[in-house]
């Protein structure tokens, strides 16, 4: 069997991980020279830097003026859990579950918070649940973009403008790469390490006036750990939304986050960031259209993510393998690309169908995506030949 020729062009940056994600183009550690290391985050200057992260984020995302935004611990996971534990229980809740993390939120609501009136609307990898089943009288928990499935919501038409429930949106792989419909959402969360390539462990929590009202009028039936508490003495802890974080942040990571935000402004703000991510998806889509072995995991084109671009292997030799064989073959393709220093960390998520996952967020150059694609053909041909030889022996 003839093997594909080794491509001549290599990606300038082989970082295609879905988190932590590639640093912005041109990044060097010199960008962090202004970090206020060894300072208390509650001192005037460090606190001002934390507030600057909040204000620059608000401005780039076009967040409504009456929303509150704060920096919280434990990345996007901490922000989502804070919202779930603090806000749910006042009315029935629907959860859209169509990939690993949204499945985790469903598990937390049903098994940890033990809400008997929780309803999980499920869909297999590659699809969205039946959005027509969402009840506007219920609270709603969703991921705007499925980081492990490459499936995103195309719009918010299914969310009623006059809804009674709150909408809690995990936007960690959507924020800064997709246009979020703020009027249809009440809680939005994300982390620094996705679209802007920041460092890990810090989350962002945005609350609408309706969410704040719920915080002030609803007392959960369970005790809240200190790290989740957004109110004190029946009042909102306003300091959280002015840079007074609940726990100690890394001022080195804060400086890095500011560097990413300044870069985002320099490339045209949200429209520029969206354009960069969509260009990456378009490059992969053009390649997939001509591929005889790869396809999108997302079945409907309008739901395909421009950040976590998930591919399945459609070749007959791969389909003939059992589940364990498919998982092993996909991992071999990813490992071969890593060994050649072409692409790091592009194996599909451990709970997802075997395949590849290429991060296409705004910090990834489309030229690097274009350089990667012929290498995918090359790696697939290598592994296919290996399996063909094994079958012949």
Coordinates of C-alpha atoms in Angstrom, one line a residue:
X1 CA 0.0 0.0 0.0
X2 CA 1.5 3.4 -1.0
X3 CA 1.9 5.8 1.9
X4 CA 1.1 9.5 1.7
X5 CA 4.2 11.6 1.2
X6 CA 5.6 13.4 4.3
X7 CA 4.3 17.0 4.0
X8 CA 7.0 19.6 3.7
X9 CA 5.2 22.4 5.7
X10 CA 4.9 22.1 9.4
X11 CA 2.7 24.2 11.8
X12 CA 4.7 27.0 13.3
X13 CA 2.9 26.3 16.6
X14 CA 1.9 22.7 17.3
X15 CA -0.3 23.5 20.2
X16 CA -3.8 22.4 19.3
X17 CA -4.9 21.3 22.8
X18 CA -8.5 22.1 23.9
X19 CA -7.3 23.4 27.2
X20 CA -5.1 24.9 28.3
X21 CA -5.1 26.3 24.8
X22 CA -2.4 27.9 22.6
X23 CA -1.0 31.2 23.8
X24 CA -1.7 34.2 21.6
X25 CA 0.5 34.6 18.5
X26 CA 3.9 36.2 19.4
X27 CA 3.6 35.5 23.2
X28 CA 6.7 35.3 25.3
X29 CA 7.3 35.4 29.0
X30 CA 8.4 39.0 28.7
X31 CA 4.7 39.9 28.5
X32 CA 4.4 39.0 32.2
X33 CA 7.1 41.4 33.4
X34 CA 4.5 43.7 34.9
X35 CA 3.1 41.0 37.2
X36 CA 2.8 42.2 40.8
X37 CA 4.4 39.1 42.3
X38 CA 4.7 38.9 46.1
X39 CA 1.9 41.4 46.6
X40 CA -1.3 40.9 48.4
X41 CA -4.2 40.7 45.9
X42 CA -6.2 42.9 48.3
X43 CA -3.7 45.8 48.0
X44 CA -4.7 48.8 45.8
X45 CA -2.6 48.0 42.7
X46 CA -3.2 44.3 42.5
X47 CA -6.9 44.8 43.1
X48 CA -6.9 47.3 40.3
X49 CA -5.4 44.7 38.0
X50 CA -8.2 42.2 38.9
X51 CA -10.8 44.9 38.3
X52 CA -9.1 45.6 34.9
X53 CA -9.6 41.9 33.9
X54 CA -13.3 42.2 34.7
X55 CA -13.8 45.5 32.9
X56 CA -11.8 44.6 29.7
X57 CA -13.7 41.2 29.6
X58 CA -17.1 43.0 29.9
X59 CA -16.2 45.5 27.2
X60 CA -14.9 42.9 24.6
X61 CA -17.9 40.6 25.2
X62 CA -20.4 43.4 25.0
X63 CA -21.9 42.4 28.3
X64 CA -25.0 44.5 29.3
X65 CA -24.2 47.3 31.8
X66 CA -26.5 45.9 34.5
X67 CA -24.8 42.5 34.6
X68 CA -22.2 41.7 37.2
X69 CA -19.0 39.9 36.4
X70 CA -16.5 38.4 38.9
X71 CA -13.4 36.3 39.1
X72 CA -14.0 33.0 41.0
X73 CA -11.8 30.0 41.9
X74 CA -11.5 26.6 40.2
X75 CA -11.8 27.6 36.6
X76 CA -15.1 27.3 34.7
X77 CA -16.0 24.2 36.8
X78 CA -15.9 26.3 39.9
X79 CA -18.0 29.0 38.3
X80 CA -20.7 26.5 37.1
X81 CA -20.8 24.7 40.4
X82 CA -21.1 28.0 42.2
X83 CA -24.1 28.9 40.1
X84 CA -25.8 25.5 40.4
X85 CA -25.4 25.3 44.2
X86 CA -26.4 28.9 44.8
X87 CA -29.3 29.3 42.4
X88 CA -31.1 26.0 41.8
X89 CA -33.9 24.5 43.9
X90 CA -36.4 27.4 43.5
X91 CA -38.3 25.7 40.6
X92 CA -37.9 22.6 38.4
X93 CA -34.8 22.5 36.2
X94 CA -34.1 21.2 32.7
X95 CA -30.5 20.2 31.8
X96 CA -29.3 19.9 28.2
X97 CA -26.8 17.0 28.2
X98 CA -25.0 16.2 24.9
X99 CA -21.3 15.7 25.9
X100 CA -19.1 15.1 28.9
X101 CA -19.3 18.4 30.8
X102 CA -23.0 18.9 30.3
X103 CA -23.5 15.3 31.5
X104 CA -21.5 16.2 34.6
X105 CA -23.8 19.1 35.3
X106 CA -26.8 16.8 35.0
X107 CA -25.2 14.4 37.4
X108 CA -24.5 17.2 39.9
X109 CA -28.0 18.4 39.8
X110 CA -29.7 15.0 40.0
X111 CA -27.3 13.1 42.3
X112 CA -25.4 15.7 44.4
X113 CA -28.1 18.4 44.8
X114 CA -30.7 15.6 44.6
X115 CA -33.3 17.7 42.9
X116 CA -36.3 15.4 42.2
X117 CA -37.8 17.7 39.7
X118 CA -34.7 17.8 37.5
X119 CA -35.2 16.7 33.9
X120 CA -32.3 15.7 31.7
X121 CA -32.8 16.3 28.0
X122 CA -30.1 14.1 26.4
X123 CA -28.6 13.6 23.0
X124 CA -25.7 11.4 21.8
X125 CA -22.4 12.8 20.8
X126 CA -22.7 14.7 17.5
X127 CA -26.3 15.9 18.1
X128 CA -28.3 18.4 20.2
X129 CA -31.2 17.4 22.4
X130 CA -34.8 18.2 21.3
X131 CA -34.7 21.9 22.2
X132 CA -38.5 22.2 21.7
X133 CA -38.8 20.2 25.0
X134 CA -37.3 23.1 27.1
X135 CA -39.9 24.4 29.5
X136 CA -39.8 28.2 30.0
X137 CA -41.2 27.8 33.5
X138 CA -38.2 25.7 34.5
X139 CA -34.6 26.8 35.2
X140 CA -32.3 25.7 32.3
X141 CA -28.7 24.5 32.5
X142 CA -26.8 24.2 29.3
X143 CA -23.4 24.3 27.6
X144 CA -23.3 26.8 24.7
X145 CA -20.5 24.8 23.1
X146 CA -19.8 21.1 23.8
X147 CA -16.1 21.1 24.3
X148 CA -15.8 17.3 24.0
X149 CA -18.3 16.9 21.1
X150 CA -17.7 19.8 18.9
X151 CA -21.4 20.6 18.8
X152 CA -22.6 24.1 19.6
X153 CA -26.0 25.8 19.9
X154 CA -26.7 27.7 16.6
X155 CA -28.9 30.3 18.3
X156 CA -31.1 30.9 21.3
X157 CA -34.5 30.9 19.5
X158 CA -35.6 28.0 21.7
X159 CA -35.3 30.1 24.9
X160 CA -38.4 32.2 25.6
X161 CA -37.8 35.9 26.1
X162 CA -40.6 36.0 28.8
X163 CA -39.3 32.9 30.6
X164 CA -39.9 32.4 34.3
X165 CA -36.8 30.3 34.9
X166 CA -33.1 31.2 34.9
X167 CA -30.8 30.1 32.1
X168 CA -27.4 29.0 33.4
X169 CA -24.9 28.8 30.5
X170 CA -21.5 27.1 30.6
X171 CA -19.7 29.1 27.9
X172 CA -16.1 28.1 28.6
X173 CA -15.3 27.1 25.0
X174 CA -17.7 29.7 23.5
X175 CA -16.9 33.0 25.2
X176 CA -14.7 35.2 23.0
X177 CA -15.3 33.0 19.9
X178 CA -19.0 33.1 19.6
X179 CA -21.7 35.8 19.9
X180 CA -23.6 35.1 23.1
X181 CA -27.2 36.2 23.3
X182 CA -27.1 38.0 26.7
X183 CA -30.8 38.7 26.6
X184 CA -31.6 35.0 26.6
X185 CA -29.1 34.1 29.4
X186 CA -29.0 34.8 33.1
X187 CA -25.7 33.2 34.2
X188 CA -22.7 32.9 32.0
X189 CA -19.4 31.2 33.0
X190 CA -16.0 30.6 31.3
X191 CA -12.3 30.2 32.2
X192 CA -9.2 32.0 31.2
X193 CA -7.5 29.0 29.6
X194 CA -9.7 28.6 26.5
X195 CA -10.2 31.1 23.6
X196 CA -7.7 33.7 24.9
X197 CA -5.1 31.1 25.8
X198 CA -4.8 32.1 29.5
X199 CA -3.5 30.0 32.4
X200 CA -5.7 27.6 34.4
X201 CA -7.6 27.6 37.7
X202 CA -9.4 31.0 37.4
X203 CA -13.1 31.2 36.4
X204 CA -15.4 34.0 35.4
X205 CA -19.0 34.3 36.6
X206 CA -21.5 36.7 35.0
X207 CA -24.9 37.3 36.6
X208 CA -27.9 39.1 35.1
X209 CA -30.3 41.2 37.3
X210 CA -32.7 38.2 37.3
X211 CA -29.9 35.9 38.7
X212 CA -29.0 38.5 41.4
X213 CA -32.7 38.7 42.4
X214 CA -32.8 34.9 42.8
X215 CA -29.6 35.0 44.9
X216 CA -31.3 37.5 47.3
X217 CA -34.6 35.8 47.5
X218 CA -33.8 32.1 47.4
X219 CA -32.2 30.1 50.2
X220 CA -30.9 26.7 49.0
X221 CA -31.9 23.7 51.0
X222 CA -28.3 22.6 51.4
X223 CA -25.3 24.2 53.1
X224 CA -23.0 26.3 50.9
X225 CA -19.2 26.0 51.2
X226 CA -17.5 29.4 51.7
X227 CA -16.0 29.1 48.3
X228 CA -19.5 29.2 46.7
X229 CA -21.1 32.0 48.8
X230 CA -22.1 35.1 46.8
X231 CA -24.1 36.7 49.5
X232 CA -23.5 37.8 53.1
X233 CA -26.1 38.9 55.6
X234 CA -28.8 38.7 53.0
X235 CA -26.9 41.1 50.7
X236 CA -24.9 40.5 47.5
X237 CA -21.2 40.4 48.1
X238 CA -20.5 43.2 45.7
X239 CA -16.8 43.2 46.2
X240 CA -16.5 39.9 44.2
X241 CA -17.6 41.9 41.2
X242 CA -15.0 44.6 41.7
X243 CA -11.9 42.5 42.0
X244 CA -12.2 41.2 45.6
X245 CA -11.8 37.5 44.9
X246 CA -13.1 34.9 47.2
X247 CA -9.7 33.2 47.5
X248 CA -6.2 34.1 46.5
X249 CA -5.6 34.5 42.8
X250 CA -2.3 34.1 41.0
X251 CA -1.1 37.6 40.1
X252 CA 1.1 36.0 37.4
X253 CA -2.0 34.5 35.8
X254 CA -3.8 37.8 36.2
X255 CA -1.0 39.5 34.2
X256 CA -1.3 36.8 31.6
X257 CA -5.0 37.3 31.4
X258 CA -4.6 41.0 30.8
X259 CA -2.0 40.3 28.1
X260 CA -4.6 38.1 26.3
X261 CA -7.3 40.7 26.7
X262 CA -5.1 43.5 25.2
X263 CA -4.3 41.2 22.3
X264 CA -8.0 40.5 21.8
X265 CA -8.6 44.3 21.5
X266 CA -5.7 44.6 19.1
X267 CA -7.2 42.0 16.7
X268 CA -10.6 43.7 16.5
X269 CA -12.3 42.7 19.7
X270 CA -15.1 40.2 19.6
X271 CA -15.7 40.4 15.8
X272 CA -12.0 39.9 15.2
X273 CA -11.9 36.9 17.6
X274 CA -15.0 35.3 16.0
X275 CA -13.6 35.8 12.5
X276 CA -10.3 34.1 13.5
X277 CA -12.1 31.1 15.0
X278 CA -14.5 30.8 12.1
X279 CA -11.6 30.9 9.6
X280 CA -10.1 27.9 11.4
X281 CA -13.4 26.0 11.1
X282 CA -13.7 26.9 7.5
X283 CA -10.2 25.5 6.7
X284 CA -11.0 22.2 8.4
X285 CA -14.4 22.0 6.7
X286 CA -12.8 22.5 3.2
X287 CA -10.4 19.7 4.0
X288 CA -13.1 17.4 5.4
X289 CA -15.1 18.0 2.2
X290 CA -12.3 16.3 0.2
X291 CA -11.4 13.7 2.7
X292 CA -12.1 10.0 2.2
X293 CA -11.5 9.0 5.8
X294 CA -12.5 11.9 8.1
X295 CA -15.8 13.6 8.9
X296 CA -17.2 16.0 11.6
X297 CA -18.6 14.4 14.7
X298 CA -21.2 17.2 14.7
X299 CA -23.8 15.9 12.2
X300 CA -25.5 19.2 11.4
X301 CA -23.3 21.9 9.8
X302 CA -24.9 24.7 11.7
X303 CA -24.0 23.1 15.0
X304 CA -20.3 22.6 14.3
X305 CA -18.0 24.3 16.8
X306 CA -15.4 26.8 15.6
X307 CA -13.3 26.1 18.7
X308 CA -13.4 22.5 19.7
X309 CA -13.4 21.0 16.2
X310 CA -14.1 17.2 16.7
X311 CA -13.5 14.7 13.9
X312 CA -14.6 11.1 13.5
X313 CA -12.8 8.5 11.4
X314 CA -15.1 7.2 8.7
X315 CA -12.7 4.9 6.7
X316 CA -14.0 1.3 6.2
X317 CA -10.8 -0.2 7.8
X318 CA -11.5 1.8 11.0
X319 CA -15.2 0.9 11.0
X320 CA -14.3 -2.8 10.9
X321 CA -12.5 -2.6 14.2
X322 CA -14.2 -3.2 17.6
X323 CA -14.6 -0.3 20.1
X324 CA -11.2 -1.0 21.7
X325 CA -9.5 -1.2 18.4
X326 CA -11.0 2.1 17.2
X327 CA -9.9 3.8 20.4
X328 CA -6.4 2.4 20.0
X329 CA -6.1 3.4 16.3
X330 CA -7.3 7.0 16.9
X331 CA -4.8 7.3 19.8
X332 CA -2.0 6.0 17.5
X333 CA -2.8 8.7 15.0
X334 CA -2.6 11.4 17.7
X335 CA 0.5 9.9 19.2
X336 CA 2.3 9.8 15.8
X337 CA 1.6 13.5 15.3
X338 CA 2.8 14.3 18.7
X339 CA 6.0 12.3 18.2
X340 CA 6.6 14.3 15.0
X341 CA 6.0 17.5 16.9
X342 CA 3.2 18.4 14.5
X343 CA 0.3 18.5 16.9
X344 CA 0.1 18.1 20.6
X345 CA -3.0 16.8 22.5
X346 CA -5.4 16.3 19.7
X347 CA -6.9 12.9 20.7
X348 CA -10.6 13.0 21.3
X349 CA -11.7 13.4 24.9
X350 CA -11.7 10.2 26.9
X351 CA -15.5 9.9 27.1
X352 CA -16.1 10.9 23.4
X353 CA -16.2 8.6 20.4
X354 CA -12.7 7.7 19.1
X355 CA -11.4 10.4 16.8
X356 CA -9.4 13.7 16.8
X357 CA -10.1 17.1 18.4
X358 CA -8.4 20.2 17.0
X359 CA -8.7 23.4 18.9
X360 CA -9.6 26.2 16.6
X361 CA -10.0 29.1 19.0
X362 CA -8.8 32.6 18.2
X363 CA -5.2 32.2 19.4
X364 CA -4.6 29.5 16.7
X365 CA -3.4 30.8 13.4
X366 CA -5.3 29.5 10.3
X367 CA -2.0 29.0 8.6
X368 CA -1.1 26.5 11.3
X369 CA -4.4 24.7 10.8
X370 CA -3.7 24.6 7.0
X371 CA -0.2 23.2 7.7
X372 CA -1.6 20.5 10.1
X373 CA -4.3 19.1 7.7
X374 CA -1.9 17.3 5.3
X375 CA -0.2 15.8 8.3
X376 CA -3.5 14.3 9.4
X377 CA -3.7 12.5 6.0
X378 CA -0.1 11.3 6.5
X379 CA -0.6 10.0 10.0
X380 CA -3.9 8.3 9.0
X381 CA -2.1 6.5 6.1
X382 CA 0.7 5.4 8.4
X383 CA -1.7 3.8 10.9
X384 CA -4.0 2.4 8.3
X385 CA -1.0 0.6 6.7
X386 CA 0.1 -0.8 10.0
X387 CA -3.4 -2.3 10.6
X388 CA -3.5 -3.6 7.1
X389 CA -0.1 -5.4 7.6
X390 CA -1.4 -6.9 10.9
X391 CA -4.5 -8.2 9.2
X392 CA -2.4 -9.8 6.5
X393 CA -0.1 -11.6 8.9

